[in-house]
XYZ file of C-alpha atoms in Angstrom:
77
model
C -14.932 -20.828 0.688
C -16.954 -20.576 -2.722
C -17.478 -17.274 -2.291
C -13.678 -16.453 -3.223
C -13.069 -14.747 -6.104
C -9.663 -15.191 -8.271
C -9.126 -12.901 -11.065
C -5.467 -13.259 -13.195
C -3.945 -10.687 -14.686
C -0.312 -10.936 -17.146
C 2.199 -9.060 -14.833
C 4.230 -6.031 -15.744
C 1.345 -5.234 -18.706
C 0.318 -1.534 -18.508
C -3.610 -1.564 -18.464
C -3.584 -5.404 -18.643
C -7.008 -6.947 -18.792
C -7.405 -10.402 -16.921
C -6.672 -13.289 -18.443
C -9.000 -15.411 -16.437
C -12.022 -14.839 -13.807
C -12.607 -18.021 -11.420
C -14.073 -19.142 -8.442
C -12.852 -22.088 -6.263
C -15.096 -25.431 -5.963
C -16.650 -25.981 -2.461
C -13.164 -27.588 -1.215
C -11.441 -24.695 -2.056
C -9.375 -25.847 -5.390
C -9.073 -24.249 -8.020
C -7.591 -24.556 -11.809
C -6.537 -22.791 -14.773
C -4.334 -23.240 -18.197
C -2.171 -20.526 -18.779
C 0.515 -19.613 -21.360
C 3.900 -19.131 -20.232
C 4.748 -16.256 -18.782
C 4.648 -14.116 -15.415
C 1.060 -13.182 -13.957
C -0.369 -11.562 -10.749
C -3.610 -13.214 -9.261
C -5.653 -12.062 -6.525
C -7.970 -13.664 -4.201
C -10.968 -12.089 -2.742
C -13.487 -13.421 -0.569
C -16.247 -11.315 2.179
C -14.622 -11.035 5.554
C -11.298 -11.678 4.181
C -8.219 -9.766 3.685
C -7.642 -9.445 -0.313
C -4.487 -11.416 -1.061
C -2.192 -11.034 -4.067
C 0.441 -13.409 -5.624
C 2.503 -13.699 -8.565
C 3.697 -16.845 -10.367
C 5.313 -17.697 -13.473
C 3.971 -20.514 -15.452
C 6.977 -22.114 -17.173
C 7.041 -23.715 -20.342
C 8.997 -26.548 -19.400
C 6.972 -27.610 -16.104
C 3.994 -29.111 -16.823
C 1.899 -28.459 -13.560
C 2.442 -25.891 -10.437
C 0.482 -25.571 -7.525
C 0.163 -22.467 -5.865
C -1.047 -22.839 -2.169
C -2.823 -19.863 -0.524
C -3.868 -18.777 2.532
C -6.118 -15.895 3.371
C -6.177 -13.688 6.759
C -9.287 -13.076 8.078
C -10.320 -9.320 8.287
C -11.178 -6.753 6.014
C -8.153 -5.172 4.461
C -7.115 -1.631 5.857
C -7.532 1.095 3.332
Protein backbone atom coordinates (compact mmCIF):
# COMPACT_ATOMS: atom_id res chain seq x y z
CA UNK A 1 0.00 0.00 0.00
CA UNK A 2 1.45 3.67 -0.47
CA UNK A 3 -0.20 4.78 2.26
CA UNK A 4 2.37 2.91 4.68
CA UNK A 5 4.41 4.81 6.63
CA UNK A 6 8.11 3.61 7.81
CA UNK A 7 9.86 5.69 10.25
CA UNK A 8 13.64 4.31 11.61
CA UNK A 9 14.84 4.95 14.66
CA UNK A 10 18.83 3.84 16.13
CA UNK A 11 17.85 1.16 18.79
CA UNK A 12 18.74 1.21 22.44
CA UNK A 13 19.20 5.38 22.06
CA UNK A 14 17.33 7.12 24.94
CA UNK A 15 15.14 9.88 23.22
CA UNK A 16 16.48 8.81 19.78
CA UNK A 17 15.18 10.87 16.93
CA UNK A 18 14.57 8.92 13.54
CA UNK A 19 17.05 8.48 11.34
CA UNK A 20 14.86 8.22 8.32
CA UNK A 21 10.98 8.90 7.40
CA UNK A 22 9.79 6.84 4.16
CA UNK A 23 7.02 5.66 2.36
CA UNK A 24 6.92 2.52 0.12
CA UNK A 25 6.48 2.91 -3.87
CA UNK A 26 3.08 1.64 -5.22
CA UNK A 27 4.54 -2.12 -5.23
CA UNK A 28 5.25 -1.94 -1.84
CA UNK A 29 9.32 -1.66 -1.81
CA UNK A 30 11.04 0.27 -0.11
CA UNK A 31 14.88 1.51 0.45
CA UNK A 32 17.22 3.16 2.65
CA UNK A 33 21.22 3.61 3.37
CA UNK A 34 22.03 3.27 6.78
CA UNK A 35 25.23 3.26 8.89
CA UNK A 36 26.08 0.28 10.73
CA UNK A 37 24.54 -0.36 13.61
CA UNK A 38 21.21 -1.76 15.32
CA UNK A 39 17.81 0.16 14.54
CA UNK A 40 14.04 -0.35 15.21
CA UNK A 41 11.61 0.52 12.25
CA UNK A 42 8.01 0.61 12.27
CA UNK A 43 5.42 0.30 9.71
CA UNK A 44 2.15 2.00 9.76
CA UNK A 45 -0.51 2.02 7.36
CA UNK A 46 -4.82 2.90 7.93
CA UNK A 47 -6.62 -0.30 8.70
CA UNK A 48 -3.52 -2.00 9.63
CA UNK A 49 -2.03 -3.30 12.70
CA UNK A 50 1.29 -1.09 13.45
CA UNK A 51 4.22 -3.47 13.07
CA UNK A 52 7.70 -3.10 14.56
CA UNK A 53 11.09 -4.72 13.64
CA UNK A 54 14.60 -4.43 14.41
CA UNK A 55 17.62 -5.10 12.19
CA UNK A 56 21.18 -4.56 12.28
CA UNK A 57 22.84 -3.21 9.26
CA UNK A 58 26.33 -4.76 9.21
CA UNK A 59 29.31 -3.29 7.96
CA UNK A 60 30.54 -6.15 6.20
CA UNK A 61 27.20 -7.11 4.20
CA UNK A 62 26.57 -4.99 1.60
CA UNK A 63 22.69 -5.35 1.12
CA UNK A 64 19.78 -6.92 3.50
CA UNK A 65 16.34 -7.26 2.80
CA UNK A 66 13.92 -7.14 5.37
CA UNK A 67 10.50 -8.72 4.32
CA UNK A 68 7.33 -7.58 6.15
CA UNK A 69 4.05 -8.43 6.52
CA UNK A 70 1.27 -6.47 8.10
CA UNK A 71 -2.07 -7.90 9.89
CA UNK A 72 -5.00 -6.32 9.04
CA UNK A 73 -6.89 -4.57 11.96
CA UNK A 74 -6.39 -1.74 14.02
CA UNK A 75 -4.01 -2.44 16.83
CA UNK A 76 -5.61 -2.98 20.40
CA UNK A 77 -4.73 -0.26 22.80
Amino acid sequence: SSDLSIVVTRLHVAGARPVRKMQTDAEGHFWALLPPGDYVAVFTDPGYQETVQTVTVDPASQQEEMRVELRIGLATE
